[in-house]
XYZ file of C-alpha atoms in Angstrom:
598
model
C 74.018 122.403 114.269
C 75.415 124.996 111.795
C 73.906 125.780 108.484
C 76.454 125.671 105.565
C 74.708 127.504 102.742
C 74.179 130.880 104.367
C 76.569 133.517 105.806
C 75.378 136.610 107.670
C 77.818 139.390 107.915
C 77.861 143.018 109.032
C 80.323 145.523 107.563
C 81.545 147.812 110.404
C 84.157 150.558 110.352
C 84.911 154.141 111.361
C 83.250 156.885 109.319
C 84.589 157.329 105.773
C 86.792 154.208 105.684
C 84.837 152.906 102.714
C 82.101 150.503 103.966
C 79.411 151.504 101.496
C 81.788 151.651 98.590
C 83.044 148.146 99.411
C 79.407 146.847 99.374
C 78.999 148.503 95.955
C 81.961 146.514 94.602
C 80.696 143.270 96.127
C 77.252 143.754 94.572
C 78.707 144.560 91.237
C 81.054 141.535 91.200
C 78.369 139.060 92.224
C 76.371 140.002 89.136
C 73.483 141.575 90.976
C 73.003 144.145 88.173
C 72.961 143.575 84.429
C 76.120 144.567 82.544
C 74.448 147.560 80.999
C 72.426 148.704 84.022
C 72.928 152.159 85.300
C 74.136 152.026 88.965
C 74.474 154.933 91.240
C 77.669 155.229 93.385
C 77.136 154.090 96.975
C 73.868 152.495 96.036
C 73.174 151.422 99.676
C 72.821 155.119 100.767
C 69.261 155.318 99.461
C 67.584 158.310 101.149
C 68.208 161.966 100.170
C 69.805 163.011 103.390
C 72.399 160.252 103.137
C 73.188 161.242 99.537
C 73.610 164.897 100.427
C 75.828 164.379 103.457
C 77.719 161.407 101.997
C 77.219 159.393 105.191
C 75.197 156.266 106.026
C 72.526 156.904 108.600
C 70.355 153.820 108.626
C 71.716 150.305 108.375
C 70.431 148.337 105.335
C 70.293 144.743 104.210
C 71.196 143.206 100.878
C 72.402 139.750 99.828
C 74.628 138.210 97.146
C 75.142 134.584 96.008
C 78.757 133.273 95.838
C 79.370 129.684 94.675
C 75.802 128.562 95.708
C 76.072 130.207 99.192
C 73.870 133.129 100.105
C 75.740 135.877 101.804
C 73.534 138.375 103.649
C 75.348 141.687 103.933
C 74.401 144.539 106.268
C 75.844 147.969 105.697
C 76.118 149.933 108.950
C 76.688 153.601 109.712
C 80.104 154.746 110.991
C 79.259 157.789 113.102
C 79.260 157.256 116.861
C 75.891 159.076 117.010
C 74.325 156.131 115.154
C 76.019 153.573 117.319
C 72.598 152.233 118.363
C 72.034 151.015 114.779
C 75.264 149.041 114.833
C 74.640 147.553 118.374
C 71.295 145.974 117.404
C 72.470 144.804 113.914
C 75.083 142.671 115.505
C 72.293 140.480 116.822
C 71.507 139.313 113.281
C 74.961 138.189 112.168
C 77.763 135.637 112.992
C 80.723 137.624 111.802
C 81.858 141.053 110.830
C 84.083 142.544 108.176
C 86.062 145.250 110.022
C 87.094 147.792 107.360
C 90.200 149.867 108.363
C 91.681 152.712 106.221
C 95.189 151.830 105.035
C 96.581 155.221 106.190
C 94.580 156.172 109.267
C 94.498 152.769 110.948
C 91.938 151.970 113.655
C 90.051 155.069 114.773
C 87.762 155.691 117.733
C 84.600 154.198 116.061
C 86.628 151.168 114.867
C 87.304 150.522 118.509
C 83.646 150.881 119.525
C 82.228 148.609 116.856
C 84.953 146.016 117.421
C 84.332 146.019 121.138
C 80.584 145.266 120.540
C 81.364 142.536 117.954
C 83.860 140.839 120.256
C 81.401 140.871 123.168
C 78.881 138.958 120.966
C 81.716 136.538 120.223
C 81.625 137.197 116.445
C 84.263 136.071 113.964
C 86.134 139.097 112.558
C 87.770 139.476 109.149
C 89.977 142.627 108.969
C 89.821 144.399 105.522
C 92.540 146.997 105.028
C 90.796 149.226 102.541
C 92.061 151.988 100.230
C 95.408 150.047 99.788
C 95.991 152.092 96.568
C 96.531 155.340 98.512
C 100.014 156.672 97.953
C 100.885 156.907 101.682
C 99.373 153.492 102.595
C 101.088 151.732 105.422
C 99.463 148.224 105.761
C 101.877 146.803 108.239
C 101.387 149.571 110.776
C 97.622 149.181 110.318
C 97.558 145.439 110.942
C 99.872 145.781 113.980
C 97.738 148.518 115.544
C 94.560 146.519 114.788
C 96.139 143.550 116.529
C 97.023 145.648 119.533
C 93.396 146.911 119.625
C 92.142 143.252 119.682
C 94.424 142.531 122.662
C 93.360 145.740 124.469
C 89.733 144.698 124.133
C 90.390 141.287 125.718
C 89.689 139.204 122.494
C 90.030 135.397 122.856
C 93.042 133.767 121.171
C 90.779 132.502 118.334
C 89.541 136.093 117.646
C 93.127 137.460 117.765
C 94.123 135.047 115.010
C 92.140 137.084 112.501
C 92.294 136.828 108.718
C 93.427 140.044 107.076
C 92.581 140.970 103.496
C 93.950 143.984 101.591
C 91.439 145.595 99.258
C 90.558 148.704 97.277
C 86.835 149.103 97.372
C 86.624 151.645 94.566
C 88.671 149.528 92.159
C 86.962 146.290 93.295
C 90.179 144.398 93.882
C 91.392 142.341 96.912
C 94.320 140.115 97.836
C 96.055 138.334 100.725
C 99.135 140.580 100.562
C 99.307 144.329 99.949
C 101.576 143.948 96.847
C 99.593 141.111 95.207
C 95.983 142.036 94.580
C 93.762 139.777 92.428
C 91.696 141.310 89.648
C 88.480 140.994 91.692
C 87.196 140.566 95.187
C 87.603 136.824 95.009
C 90.065 136.524 97.940
C 87.563 138.524 100.095
C 84.604 136.217 99.267
C 86.799 133.196 100.009
C 87.846 134.584 103.288
C 84.192 135.227 104.259
C 83.298 131.619 103.317
C 86.359 130.228 105.192
C 86.568 132.352 108.346
C 82.964 133.268 109.161
C 80.912 130.321 110.383
C 77.344 129.569 109.143
C 74.535 130.431 111.531
C 74.057 128.158 114.511
C 70.465 126.927 114.404
C 67.945 124.523 115.902
C 66.313 123.292 112.689
C 63.621 121.251 114.399
C 63.141 123.432 117.426
C 60.271 125.831 118.111
C 60.184 128.957 115.990
C 62.055 131.988 117.318
C 62.863 135.220 115.488
C 64.030 138.579 117.000
C 62.900 141.732 115.275
C 66.023 143.863 114.979
C 64.865 146.469 112.513
C 61.596 147.888 111.413
C 60.570 149.404 108.052
C 57.211 150.968 107.136
C 55.501 150.455 103.782
C 52.338 152.381 102.781
C 50.596 149.254 101.502
C 51.910 146.532 103.810
C 52.208 148.442 107.082
C 54.960 147.597 109.443
C 57.612 145.229 108.299
C 59.807 143.501 110.876
C 63.308 142.421 109.764
C 65.325 139.937 111.673
C 67.101 136.545 111.605
C 65.229 133.347 112.246
C 67.020 131.728 115.131
C 65.203 128.469 115.324
C 62.476 126.527 113.501
C 60.791 127.375 110.216
C 58.767 130.541 109.478
C 55.930 129.985 106.974
C 53.610 132.441 105.242
C 50.119 132.490 106.760
C 51.143 130.775 109.996
C 49.808 131.959 113.402
C 52.518 133.044 115.777
C 52.964 134.397 119.317
C 54.627 137.798 119.752
C 56.534 137.986 123.025
C 58.061 140.965 124.735
C 59.192 139.291 127.957
C 58.164 136.078 129.687
C 54.724 137.341 130.874
C 53.412 139.579 128.097
C 52.462 137.837 124.843
C 49.990 138.433 122.107
C 49.075 136.492 118.955
C 49.396 137.437 115.276
C 49.392 136.003 111.857
C 52.143 136.435 109.228
C 50.496 137.769 106.033
C 53.631 137.996 103.881
C 57.269 136.833 104.053
C 60.143 138.270 102.157
C 63.857 137.323 101.925
C 66.646 139.525 100.633
C 67.891 138.460 97.257
C 70.293 140.497 95.126
C 69.144 144.057 95.626
C 65.474 143.722 96.430
C 63.000 141.913 98.615
C 61.663 138.790 97.101
C 58.405 137.056 98.380
C 58.978 133.670 99.929
C 56.617 131.017 101.257
C 58.878 129.678 104.030
C 62.137 130.728 105.580
C 64.448 128.208 107.473
C 66.461 129.011 110.510
C 69.661 131.007 109.954
C 68.395 133.263 107.123
C 67.413 136.947 107.383
C 63.914 137.834 106.343
C 61.240 140.485 106.534
C 57.840 139.824 108.006
C 54.442 141.645 107.390
C 51.191 141.323 109.060
C 51.950 142.089 112.752
C 50.733 145.631 113.016
C 52.106 146.650 116.354
C 55.460 144.881 116.423
C 58.363 146.726 118.004
C 62.163 146.333 117.830
C 63.369 143.780 120.308
C 60.230 141.620 120.336
C 60.299 137.913 119.463
C 58.091 136.279 116.898
C 57.764 132.655 118.382
C 55.914 129.432 117.940
C 52.260 129.747 118.869
C 52.321 126.799 121.288
C 55.819 126.512 122.658
C 57.245 129.979 122.027
C 59.858 131.474 124.284
C 61.238 134.981 123.900
C 64.875 135.702 123.033
C 66.756 138.243 125.170
C 65.756 141.715 124.063
C 68.240 144.276 122.583
C 70.191 146.512 124.959
C 71.432 149.826 123.617
C 73.682 152.317 125.353
C 72.194 155.352 127.046
C 71.788 158.770 125.381
C 74.201 161.546 126.353
C 72.736 164.749 124.847
C 69.220 166.277 125.166
C 67.467 169.079 123.313
C 64.044 170.673 123.908
C 61.612 170.699 120.980
C 58.658 173.087 121.234
C 55.968 174.501 118.985
C 56.890 177.595 116.947
C 55.993 180.813 118.816
C 57.497 183.291 116.499
C 55.327 185.948 114.633
C 55.997 183.980 111.356
C 54.287 180.800 112.654
C 52.307 178.723 110.066
C 53.540 180.696 106.995
C 55.786 177.855 105.694
C 54.961 174.605 107.590
C 52.154 172.171 107.258
C 52.148 170.702 110.772
C 52.524 173.298 113.457
C 50.482 172.183 116.506
C 51.827 170.435 119.480
C 49.749 167.371 118.749
C 51.453 167.029 115.334
C 54.836 167.400 117.005
C 54.058 164.861 119.733
C 52.805 162.260 117.304
C 55.817 162.652 115.053
C 58.357 162.418 117.877
C 56.754 159.346 119.438
C 56.574 157.725 116.020
C 60.385 158.284 115.698
C 60.949 156.111 118.855
C 59.699 153.037 117.135
C 62.566 153.059 114.596
C 65.239 154.821 116.597
C 66.208 152.666 119.589
C 68.961 155.015 120.998
C 66.579 157.982 121.201
C 64.267 158.927 124.117
C 61.432 161.465 124.147
C 59.930 162.886 127.404
C 57.194 165.457 128.006
C 58.740 168.863 128.873
C 57.754 171.440 131.518
C 54.761 172.749 129.478
C 52.243 170.881 127.370
C 53.918 172.094 124.163
C 57.567 171.184 124.806
C 59.213 167.774 124.513
C 62.795 166.797 125.610
C 64.503 164.612 122.992
C 67.685 162.722 124.118
C 70.071 161.098 121.714
C 73.660 159.867 121.301
C 75.065 163.140 120.072
C 73.998 166.412 118.300
C 74.237 164.774 114.801
C 71.794 162.050 115.942
C 69.131 164.739 116.836
C 70.016 167.029 113.921
C 69.183 164.322 111.454
C 65.820 163.906 113.079
C 65.168 167.668 112.891
C 66.247 167.819 109.205
C 63.902 164.838 108.364
C 60.949 166.468 110.197
C 61.664 169.778 108.487
C 61.460 168.038 105.088
C 58.172 166.393 105.984
C 56.573 169.865 106.585
C 56.923 170.285 110.304
C 57.531 173.652 111.821
C 58.912 173.885 115.440
C 61.602 175.330 117.618
C 64.592 173.665 119.217
C 66.716 174.817 122.184
C 70.469 174.418 122.573
C 71.919 170.900 123.164
C 72.613 170.057 126.822
C 74.426 167.046 128.266
C 72.671 164.486 130.450
C 74.351 164.446 133.861
C 74.144 161.566 136.344
C 74.134 161.833 140.166
C 76.084 159.283 142.171
C 76.489 159.680 145.947
C 75.549 163.366 145.713
C 78.216 164.113 143.197
C 77.350 165.311 139.694
C 78.968 163.268 137.035
C 78.980 164.362 133.296
C 79.758 162.340 130.122
C 83.273 162.483 128.812
C 84.358 161.634 125.303
C 87.609 160.720 123.595
C 88.265 163.176 120.886
C 91.031 162.549 118.233
C 92.094 165.533 116.120
C 94.275 165.200 113.015
C 95.862 168.569 112.289
C 98.829 169.902 110.225
C 101.742 170.977 112.443
C 101.426 174.729 111.628
C 97.971 174.877 113.096
C 98.608 172.723 116.168
C 99.114 175.512 118.594
C 95.733 177.156 118.067
C 93.965 173.802 118.214
C 95.640 172.792 121.489
C 94.779 176.160 122.976
C 91.200 175.791 121.924
C 90.757 172.258 123.370
C 92.583 173.328 126.603
C 90.015 176.202 127.065
C 87.223 173.618 126.838
C 88.713 171.480 129.614
C 90.245 168.814 127.371
C 93.052 166.706 128.643
C 95.617 165.480 126.206
C 96.743 161.883 126.775
C 98.457 161.013 123.501
C 100.224 162.749 120.601
C 101.860 161.164 117.606
C 103.001 162.088 114.059
C 101.010 160.440 111.318
C 102.252 159.429 107.892
C 104.478 161.640 105.636
C 102.088 164.653 105.325
C 103.315 166.459 108.382
C 100.045 165.892 110.299
C 99.890 165.276 114.027
C 97.296 163.116 115.728
C 96.188 164.458 119.195
C 94.064 162.476 121.563
C 92.013 164.138 124.247
C 89.650 163.205 127.002
C 87.029 166.103 127.003
C 83.704 166.698 128.618
C 80.811 166.342 126.090
C 79.848 169.946 126.958
C 83.146 171.042 125.622
C 82.458 169.372 122.331
C 79.142 171.241 121.735
C 79.974 173.813 119.062
C 83.569 172.630 118.749
C 83.545 171.439 115.111
C 83.192 174.943 113.686
C 85.689 176.480 116.071
C 88.292 173.869 115.300
C 87.793 174.360 111.474
C 88.236 178.072 111.946
C 91.382 177.583 114.104
C 92.996 175.326 111.579
C 91.705 176.962 108.381
C 89.583 173.973 107.558
C 92.316 171.305 107.749
C 91.592 169.667 111.028
C 89.627 166.403 111.218
C 87.766 165.724 114.458
C 86.468 162.469 115.639
C 84.709 161.763 118.929
C 83.355 158.732 120.766
C 81.626 158.412 124.106
C 84.088 157.195 126.874
C 82.532 157.269 130.360
C 81.002 159.400 133.033
C 83.439 161.443 135.041
C 83.493 164.287 137.643
C 81.996 167.684 136.695
C 84.822 169.681 134.955
C 83.790 173.207 135.878
C 82.427 175.956 133.734
C 83.127 176.105 130.029
C 82.797 179.227 127.897
C 81.854 178.161 124.391
C 81.192 181.545 122.730
C 82.918 184.864 123.178
C 80.672 187.082 121.023
C 77.135 188.203 121.624
C 74.298 188.384 119.124
C 72.811 191.281 117.109
C 69.090 191.257 117.751
C 66.309 192.944 115.714
C 64.203 195.234 117.934
C 61.116 195.586 115.667
C 59.116 193.604 113.101
C 59.541 194.561 109.462
C 61.559 194.085 106.305
C 65.286 194.617 106.320
C 66.602 197.543 104.112
C 70.050 197.956 102.604
C 70.224 201.440 104.213
C 69.940 200.066 107.666
C 72.187 197.098 107.027
C 74.959 199.347 105.757
C 75.268 200.960 109.177
C 74.567 197.697 111.068
C 77.358 195.684 109.427
C 79.923 197.809 111.277
C 78.665 196.162 114.469
C 79.447 192.566 113.357
C 78.663 189.949 110.704
C 75.125 189.785 109.472
C 72.920 186.689 108.871
C 70.337 188.461 106.698
C 70.261 190.176 103.246
C 68.080 193.190 102.378
C 64.421 192.399 101.837
C 64.173 189.677 104.439
C 61.349 189.702 106.860
C 62.472 189.982 110.479
C 60.680 190.120 113.772
C 61.374 191.486 117.216
C 63.853 189.192 119.026
C 65.240 187.527 115.918
C 69.070 187.112 115.809
C 70.219 188.993 112.644
C 73.973 188.778 113.140
C 77.059 188.110 115.351
C 78.200 191.044 117.518
C 81.893 191.802 117.498
C 82.036 192.052 121.299
C 80.515 190.114 124.166
C 76.907 191.022 125.171
C 73.910 191.352 122.866
C 73.078 194.518 120.899
C 69.589 195.495 119.681
C 69.604 197.002 116.206
C 67.061 198.575 113.898
C 67.577 196.758 110.512
C 64.329 198.011 109.123
C 64.796 201.826 109.213
C 64.265 203.577 105.802
C 66.073 206.613 104.539
C 64.287 209.900 105.232
C 62.789 211.061 101.931
C 63.180 214.920 102.496
C 65.031 217.116 100.067
C 65.505 214.164 97.728
C 67.422 215.776 94.918
C 70.426 217.200 96.807
C 70.616 214.094 99.039
C 71.419 211.640 96.231
C 71.604 207.934 96.743
C 74.922 206.626 97.930
C 75.905 203.265 96.531
C 75.929 200.870 99.442
C 78.272 197.960 99.364
C 77.061 195.206 101.597
C 79.123 192.290 102.853
C 77.758 188.837 101.887
C 75.635 187.625 104.864
C 76.690 184.443 106.712
C 74.859 181.352 105.511
C 74.423 179.034 108.460
C 73.211 175.559 108.024
C 71.042 173.706 110.547
C 74.126 172.159 112.269
C 75.863 175.515 112.419
C 72.788 177.184 114.067
C 72.491 174.560 116.657
C 76.193 174.864 117.500
C 75.917 178.696 117.573
C 72.999 179.200 120.006
C 73.394 179.763 123.775
C 71.116 178.992 126.702
C 68.660 181.838 126.104
C 68.315 181.369 122.322
C 66.336 179.135 120.028
C 66.475 177.828 116.497
C 63.247 178.193 114.543
C 63.006 175.404 112.015
C 60.546 175.526 109.101
C 60.505 173.710 105.761
C 61.910 176.595 103.914
C 64.054 178.551 106.304
C 66.124 178.310 109.568
C 66.142 181.318 111.782
C 67.544 181.970 115.280
C 65.851 184.048 117.919
C 66.002 185.040 121.626
C 63.969 182.850 123.842
C 61.114 185.194 124.911
C 60.653 183.315 128.231
C 64.256 183.998 129.198
C 64.533 187.543 127.815
C 67.190 189.390 129.807
C 67.797 193.085 129.452
C 69.923 194.000 126.449
C 71.808 197.196 126.485
């Protein structure tokens, strides 16, 4: 039977198509907040890193009530690196709102999330968002979305999707682009009409799949999921199953449901609703909370394989322990293995030595977010350059390929095409977009060629290109790729940099450091103009003989380059490392691979 008073939906889309803003408007209009309450923009992006970068990283639940029906809404991330979040969330819902930008149309990540939703057999409501943009072209967007449905082998019922035109930021929606209602009423009506209630066995044995895990200092681990069958009650004894053979028993100490914008305690939850469960200390994502006597596990969650790996090791630089709180390999190991509990698409393996660990993820951003979070928690460690994970089939080496789409103004197209060609990209589509004179290029390119590409593309197009990538498939090894033409400037002794030494050093290339910074032997202090590394003395002081006649020259120093964590990881080569501490990010040569510099 289906339950009529609940709807579970996920909001999926490409990055920056307006998912979180749309959730804001839905929350506002269903009177979740008081009229005079101060509400931040993009309230679903709750942690610091999400606010700073303006992206969603973790999927989050909330719920609203519309005409006596509870609608559970899950906001999901748009980046392909966090695709694992989206894949497992789709287990909890019966339908998705596919948000598409009214100018850009379906993008690579739109395709990925739609493919997953159609595989689950979910109902889809297409929301053409940002309809108030001056160059909006809703007809094109609906047609290309329809083509995408057909391409992904959707059934006839799925292809007959309801389309809603909306402006998330103004909080308006309508059934045609020219006729928007004053609020999101048409959108709520479409959800009620097109997305079915959860299919449940009300009297069956209890089953609930844990699809997400949160941690609370007081309550311990909290499992979040949808109750598939039966009734879940506070204080009941349950069986926790991983697969048919391995089961253990637990008791539910507290139950919460999502109401408005917070978790509200509940005494019982019926099948079809999404809830949070406390009391089972060691529960993992993908396990089933089932009836104590007749419990059977639900199929566990499958997530696609990682494609990029990086080596984490303890900090071995002379500055170790000055800034970080956790510096030993035991701290590092505990933290990395703790990350696995939340992060399904990530893998951690022991490295060659006792103090290195190999972390694999869906892309560099996926691992960079982990590094940034660890850094803020007070960890100090080193990471090596990202490498792709190859497969071996019939003695042939296969490497991951991705589909890259680049939007670039026509005047910069030549340099971008040349850059992608050098990195073994193959163009398979090219079309003009909209009225702004931009061209959309589509490439199939090895993941190796994408490492460090974002900065290079921005430089080649003077900051105007937009790059989007999505994993495609494994293909034959593409040959060697040169990612960086210039060498590094390396400090050859420990000390403090002086402006006198930097004045002569800056003729050799661009510097990363300002005067008065502590440096150590082997630290990378700048980018060399030419290929090959160059050792420099950035600490030498001016000889203090015959001071009066040798008066101080005023030294004009260039502003040093300020590289963020992402930039550093893109920059380094095989024999270089990034040293990450809570207050600084430095790069250095890997002492184990030190080759002779001239």
